[in-house]
Each structure stands twice: as C-alpha cells, then as structure tokens.
Amino acid sequence: MADTFSLQKVLEAFRSSMSENKEVYIKYYIAGWQELVSFMNSLGNVFSFISKDVVSKIQILENFISGENGSYYATIQSMVKYELENDLVDLIKRDSHPESGCRTLLRLHRALRWLELFLERLRTSSEDSKTSVMCSDAYNESLAQHHPWLIRKAVGVAFCVLPGRDTFFDVMNAGDHTQVVALLGESLPLIAEVYQITEDLYAKNNLLELP
Ligand code: 1Q0
C-alpha cells in the first residue's frame, strides 16, 4: 500500500461489500482485509505470522475470483451455492478440496468477529485502558476457540507488544479521539451486519465448522 492506513478505508471497503439485496461481494470484503493487513505490517515483525496467514487467504480467494469460474465467486452467497452444488468443499476433514473458498473465507469471517469485538472495546475504552487486554479479551471470546494451544500462545506474545491506545487512535487517521470514537460508532454496525449475514448463511448451510 503506497498510501497510509485509515479506518475510513476499511469502512469503505466493508460498506461497498454489501449489495442492495444484502449479499456480500468477496472482492470488497477482501479489500477490507487487505487494508487491515497493511496496518498490521506497520506494527512490526511480531505480527508477520498473522498477516502472512491473512495474505495467503486473501490470495486463495483472489485466485478463485480471477479464475475460470470467477463469476461464481462474486458474492459469498454465490460462492457457497456453487461450491456446495459442485462438491468442492471438504465437509468432514481436509481431503481433496483442502482450500475451498468456503473454508478459507470462514477463517476470515471468524477473525472479523474478533475485529468487531476489539473495535467495540476500543470505542468504549477509557484513557487508561490497555490495548493488550482489549485485544486478548476479544480474542478469547472469538477466535481463540478455533485455535490450538500453540497459536494461542504465539498470539499472546504478539498482544504483549501492541502499541498503546493513543497510538491506535492515531494510526486510524480519522482525526482526534472524539472523531475516531464517532467513526467507530458508525463503522461497527456495518461490520456487525456483514458478519451476521455471513454467519447466518454459513449456519443455514452447516458450514460453521469446516475443517
Ligand atoms: C492489531 C493486532 C492484531 C491482533 C490479531 C488478533 C488475532 C490473531 C490471531 C491470528 C492467528 C494467526 C496465525 C494463523 C492461524 C491459522 O492457523 C488460522 C486458521 O487457518 P487454517 O488455514 O490453519 O485453518 N487462521 C486464522 O484464524 C485467520 C486469522 C486471521 C487473524 C486476523 C487478525 C486481524 C487483525 C487485523 C488488524 C487489526 C487492526 C485493528 C485496528 C484497526 C484500526 C487501527
């Protein structure tokens, strides 16, 4: 990313990801993630094992979008339908389709819940709140349930070197603290809605535990 990270850009991407009839465009969904990756990269090397994983998942989805069946990967809804109808998803254990669009997006989807919980904590935090505590509380409530012990440990180490609350507010490039809090208040319902639409779709199709 040549230009700097801003919360506004993340927000724009997720806003654009929602179609009029509440489908979610994968292209913009991953653009939102791309923006978050650029922010994570600016935090230093401790976070590179996290951003590498996100980047590889973005790449998998991009390959589907630009591949010969790309039109089926326009929205999460069309992807789910296409992959299920054509037996392209490993449902029980990773086998002949270890990197389906459905299981790949599910990983980002779970992480989006973490983001929502973390940003909500940040929004309502006070000056002496610790980002490491906000991050790990949000993590324990969401993603941690899907991660093995070793990853949980590594993530715990990364949380210890997180910048403080002021730095977080500054890097969001959204003005002073009051303005950031306002923007967060505006963005969170949007992120929550994208999350919920995906969650309902995955639940309806029994895809929430894809290996
Ligand atoms: C800013 C601090 C970032 C803190 C990140 C918290 C969660 C971290 C968890 C990451 C674990 C990554 C290691 C790899 C895990 C994979 O095994 C796992 C499963 O995939 P698979 O293929 O093995 O089945 N992958 C995942 O679970 C995906 C994890 C994605 C983590 C996404 C973290 C998103 C962070 C975004 C930047 C936060 C910006 C917040 C503030 C924005 C406004 C300034």
PDB file of N, CA and C and ligand atoms in Angstrom, residues 5 7 33 36 39-40 43 47 49-50 53-54 57 94 103 107 111 114-115 118-119 135 139 143 147 151 155 159 162 168 171-172, ligand 1:
ATOM      1  N   PHE A   5      -2.623   3.783   6.030  1.00  0.00           N
ATOM      2  CA  PHE A   5      -3.805   3.119   6.537  1.00  0.00           C
ATOM      3  C   PHE A   5      -4.804   4.148   7.065  1.00  0.00           C
ATOM      4  N   LEU A   7      -8.867   4.053   9.004  1.00  0.00           N
ATOM      5  CA  LEU A   7     -10.059   3.314   9.376  1.00  0.00           C
ATOM      6  C   LEU A   7     -11.162   3.544   8.344  1.00  0.00           C
ATOM      7  N   TRP A  33      -9.859  -6.545   4.228  1.00  0.00           N
ATOM      8  CA  TRP A  33      -8.799  -7.297   4.901  1.00  0.00           C
ATOM      9  C   TRP A  33      -7.418  -6.832   4.480  1.00  0.00           C
ATOM     10  N   LEU A  36      -6.453  -3.943   6.422  1.00  0.00           N
ATOM     11  CA  LEU A  36      -6.068  -4.308   7.792  1.00  0.00           C
ATOM     12  C   LEU A  36      -4.676  -4.943   7.831  1.00  0.00           C
ATOM     13  N   PHE A  39      -2.103  -2.324   7.883  1.00  0.00           N
ATOM     14  CA  PHE A  39      -1.968  -1.786   9.235  1.00  0.00           C
ATOM     15  C   PHE A  39      -1.142  -2.730  10.107  1.00  0.00           C
ATOM     16  N   MET A  40      -1.431  -4.004  10.023  1.00  0.00           N
ATOM     17  CA  MET A  40      -0.705  -4.984  10.843  1.00  0.00           C
ATOM     18  C   MET A  40       0.784  -4.987  10.506  1.00  0.00           C
ATOM     19  N   LEU A  43       2.909  -2.646  12.313  1.00  0.00           N
ATOM     20  CA  LEU A  43       3.129  -2.878  13.744  1.00  0.00           C
ATOM     21  C   LEU A  43       4.432  -3.625  14.030  1.00  0.00           C
ATOM     22  N   PHE A  47       4.058  -9.441  14.203  1.00  0.00           N
ATOM     23  CA  PHE A  47       2.728  -9.682  13.656  1.00  0.00           C
ATOM     24  C   PHE A  47       2.754 -10.334  12.287  1.00  0.00           C
ATOM     25  N   PHE A  49       3.533 -13.311  11.307  1.00  0.00           N
ATOM     26  CA  PHE A  49       2.925 -14.644  11.155  1.00  0.00           C
ATOM     27  C   PHE A  49       1.416 -14.548  11.043  1.00  0.00           C
ATOM     28  N   ILE A  50       0.871 -13.496  11.605  1.00  0.00           N
ATOM     29  CA  ILE A  50      -0.577 -13.291  11.474  1.00  0.00           C
ATOM     30  C   ILE A  50      -0.903 -12.739  10.095  1.00  0.00           C
ATOM     31  N   ASP A  53      -0.676 -15.182   7.176  1.00  0.00           N
ATOM     32  CA  ASP A  53      -1.812 -16.093   7.066  1.00  0.00           C
ATOM     33  C   ASP A  53      -3.006 -15.393   6.397  1.00  0.00           C
ATOM     34  N   VAL A  54      -3.234 -14.164   6.781  1.00  0.00           N
ATOM     35  CA  VAL A  54      -4.341 -13.421   6.165  1.00  0.00           C
ATOM     36  C   VAL A  54      -4.062 -13.210   4.680  1.00  0.00           C
ATOM     37  N   LYS A  57      -4.708 -16.230   2.648  1.00  0.00           N
ATOM     38  CA  LYS A  57      -6.143 -16.496   2.467  1.00  0.00           C
ATOM     39  C   LYS A  57      -6.764 -15.516   1.466  1.00  0.00           C
ATOM     40  N   ARG A  94     -10.092 -32.375   5.943  1.00  0.00           N
ATOM     41  CA  ARG A  94      -9.432 -31.835   4.758  1.00  0.00           C
ATOM     42  C   ARG A  94      -8.976 -32.982   3.880  1.00  0.00           C
ATOM     43  N   ARG A 103     -14.107 -22.675   3.165  1.00  0.00           N
ATOM     44  CA  ARG A 103     -13.344 -22.832   4.412  1.00  0.00           C
ATOM     45  C   ARG A 103     -12.359 -21.663   4.573  1.00  0.00           C
ATOM     46  N   ARG A 107     -12.354 -18.628   7.814  1.00  0.00           N
ATOM     47  CA  ARG A 107     -11.278 -18.169   8.707  1.00  0.00           C
ATOM     48  C   ARG A 107     -11.295 -16.639   8.840  1.00  0.00           C
ATOM     49  N   ALA A 111     -12.319 -14.143  12.113  1.00  0.00           N
ATOM     50  CA  ALA A 111     -11.442 -13.039  12.518  1.00  0.00           C
ATOM     51  C   ALA A 111     -12.192 -11.705  12.509  1.00  0.00           C
ATOM     52  N   TRP A 114     -13.602 -11.114  15.790  1.00  0.00           N
ATOM     53  CA  TRP A 114     -12.590 -10.580  16.699  1.00  0.00           C
ATOM     54  C   TRP A 114     -12.471  -9.065  16.496  1.00  0.00           C
ATOM     55  N   LEU A 115     -12.383  -8.664  15.228  1.00  0.00           N
ATOM     56  CA  LEU A 115     -12.218  -7.243  14.931  1.00  0.00           C
ATOM     57  C   LEU A 115     -13.381  -6.428  15.496  1.00  0.00           C
ATOM     58  N   PHE A 118     -13.053  -6.258  19.260  1.00  0.00           N
ATOM     59  CA  PHE A 118     -11.937  -5.407  19.659  1.00  0.00           C
ATOM     60  C   PHE A 118     -12.253  -3.929  19.448  1.00  0.00           C
ATOM     61  N   LEU A 119     -12.775  -3.600  18.277  1.00  0.00           N
ATOM     62  CA  LEU A 119     -13.073  -2.196  17.984  1.00  0.00           C
ATOM     63  C   LEU A 119     -14.162  -1.655  18.915  1.00  0.00           C
ATOM     64  N   CYS A 135      -7.505  -6.487  23.262  1.00  0.00           N
ATOM     65  CA  CYS A 135      -7.240  -7.452  22.193  1.00  0.00           C
ATOM     66  C   CYS A 135      -7.430  -8.878  22.667  1.00  0.00           C
ATOM     67  N   TYR A 139     -10.140 -11.626  21.667  1.00  0.00           N
ATOM     68  CA  TYR A 139      -9.628 -12.878  21.084  1.00  0.00           C
ATOM     69  C   TYR A 139     -10.192 -14.103  21.814  1.00  0.00           C
ATOM     70  N   LEU A 143     -11.947 -15.851  18.251  1.00  0.00           N
ATOM     71  CA  LEU A 143     -11.010 -16.686  17.504  1.00  0.00           C
ATOM     72  C   LEU A 143     -10.328 -17.784  18.299  1.00  0.00           C
ATOM     73  N   HIS A 147      -8.493 -21.913  17.699  1.00  0.00           N
ATOM     74  CA  HIS A 147      -7.042 -22.051  17.552  1.00  0.00           C
ATOM     75  C   HIS A 147      -6.462 -23.041  18.552  1.00  0.00           C
ATOM     76  N   ILE A 151      -0.818 -21.764  18.793  1.00  0.00           N
ATOM     77  CA  ILE A 151      -1.166 -20.482  18.168  1.00  0.00           C
ATOM     78  C   ILE A 151      -1.663 -19.498  19.228  1.00  0.00           C
ATOM     79  N   VAL A 155      -0.035 -15.869  19.768  1.00  0.00           N
ATOM     80  CA  VAL A 155      -0.871 -14.680  19.704  1.00  0.00           C
ATOM     81  C   VAL A 155      -0.735 -13.877  21.003  1.00  0.00           C
ATOM     82  N   PHE A 159       0.317  -9.914  21.465  1.00  0.00           N
ATOM     83  CA  PHE A 159      -0.502  -8.921  22.165  1.00  0.00           C
ATOM     84  C   PHE A 159       0.332  -8.080  23.133  1.00  0.00           C
ATOM     85  N   LEU A 162       1.815  -4.889  21.588  1.00  0.00           N
ATOM     86  CA  LEU A 162       0.923  -3.967  20.889  1.00  0.00           C
ATOM     87  C   LEU A 162       1.173  -2.527  21.333  1.00  0.00           C
ATOM     88  N   PHE A 168      -3.013   3.619  18.634  1.00  0.00           N
ATOM     89  CA  PHE A 168      -4.094   3.045  17.842  1.00  0.00           C
ATOM     90  C   PHE A 168      -5.011   4.128  17.281  1.00  0.00           C
ATOM     91  N   VAL A 171      -3.112   6.002  14.445  1.00  0.00           N
ATOM     92  CA  VAL A 171      -2.923   5.332  13.148  1.00  0.00           C
ATOM     93  C   VAL A 171      -4.224   5.164  12.379  1.00  0.00           C
ATOM     94  N   MET A 172      -5.324   5.310  13.051  1.00  0.00           N
ATOM     95  CA  MET A 172      -6.577   5.191  12.318  1.00  0.00           C
ATOM     96  C   MET A 172      -6.805   6.374  11.390  1.00  0.00           C
TER      97      MET A 172
HETATM   98  C1  1Q0 B   1      -3.660  -5.435  15.848  1.00  0.00           C
HETATM   99  C2  1Q0 B   1      -3.389  -6.691  16.481  1.00  0.00           C
HETATM  100  C3  1Q0 B   1      -3.671  -7.863  15.696  1.00  0.00           C
HETATM  101  C4  1Q0 B   1      -4.128  -8.948  16.580  1.00  0.00           C
HETATM  102  C5  1Q0 B   1      -4.686 -10.088  15.873  1.00  0.00           C
HETATM  103  C6  1Q0 B   1      -5.583 -10.889  16.714  1.00  0.00           C
HETATM  104  C7  1Q0 B   1      -5.916 -12.242  16.256  1.00  0.00           C
HETATM  105  C8  1Q0 B   1      -4.767 -13.014  15.876  1.00  0.00           C
HETATM  106  C9  1Q0 B   1      -4.942 -14.419  15.519  1.00  0.00           C
HETATM  107  C10 1Q0 B   1      -4.029 -14.792  14.454  1.00  0.00           C
HETATM  108  C11 1Q0 B   1      -3.511 -16.155  14.343  1.00  0.00           C
HETATM  109  C12 1Q0 B   1      -2.815 -16.283  13.025  1.00  0.00           C
HETATM  110  C13 1Q0 B   1      -1.977 -17.493  12.864  1.00  0.00           C
HETATM  111  C14 1Q0 B   1      -2.539 -18.458  11.907  1.00  0.00           C
HETATM  112  C15 1Q0 B   1      -3.686 -19.058  12.212  1.00  0.00           C
HETATM  113  C16 1Q0 B   1      -4.310 -20.032  11.311  1.00  0.00           C
HETATM  114  O1  1Q0 B   1      -3.970 -21.333  11.729  1.00  0.00           O
HETATM  115  C17 1Q0 B   1      -5.786 -19.810  11.362  1.00  0.00           C
HETATM  116  C18 1Q0 B   1      -6.569 -20.938  10.775  1.00  0.00           C
HETATM  117  O2  1Q0 B   1      -6.279 -21.089   9.452  1.00  0.00           O
HETATM  118  P1  1Q0 B   1      -6.019 -22.560   8.891  1.00  0.00           P
HETATM  119  O3  1Q0 B   1      -5.795 -22.395   7.416  1.00  0.00           O
HETATM  120  O4  1Q0 B   1      -4.784 -23.075   9.602  1.00  0.00           O
HETATM  121  O5  1Q0 B   1      -7.235 -23.367   9.228  1.00  0.00           O
HETATM  122  N1  1Q0 B   1      -6.066 -18.578  10.700  1.00  0.00           N
HETATM  123  C19 1Q0 B   1      -6.946 -17.711  11.179  1.00  0.00           C
HETATM  124  O6  1Q0 B   1      -7.610 -17.962  12.171  1.00  0.00           O
HETATM  125  C20 1Q0 B   1      -7.103 -16.398  10.486  1.00  0.00           C
HETATM  126  C21 1Q0 B   1      -6.614 -15.384  11.439  1.00  0.00           C
HETATM  127  C22 1Q0 B   1      -6.740 -14.035  10.971  1.00  0.00           C
HETATM  128  C23 1Q0 B   1      -6.303 -13.038  12.001  1.00  0.00           C
HETATM  129  C24 1Q0 B   1      -6.655 -11.709  11.598  1.00  0.00           C
HETATM  130  C25 1Q0 B   1      -6.226 -10.663  12.512  1.00  0.00           C
HETATM  131  C26 1Q0 B   1      -6.764  -9.438  12.056  1.00  0.00           C
HETATM  132  C27 1Q0 B   1      -6.085  -8.267  12.505  1.00  0.00           C
HETATM  133  C28 1Q0 B   1      -6.302  -7.138  11.894  1.00  0.00           C
HETATM  134  C29 1Q0 B   1      -5.675  -5.886  12.242  1.00  0.00           C
HETATM  135  C30 1Q0 B   1      -6.316  -5.272  13.370  1.00  0.00           C
HETATM  136  C31 1Q0 B   1      -6.487  -3.872  13.236  1.00  0.00           C
HETATM  137  C32 1Q0 B   1      -7.277  -3.347  14.348  1.00  0.00           C
HETATM  138  C33 1Q0 B   1      -7.306  -1.932  14.410  1.00  0.00           C
HETATM  139  C34 1Q0 B   1      -7.750  -1.317  13.178  1.00  0.00           C
HETATM  140  C35 1Q0 B   1      -7.800   0.081  13.318  1.00  0.00           C
HETATM  141  C36 1Q0 B   1      -6.497   0.693  13.659  1.00  0.00           C
END
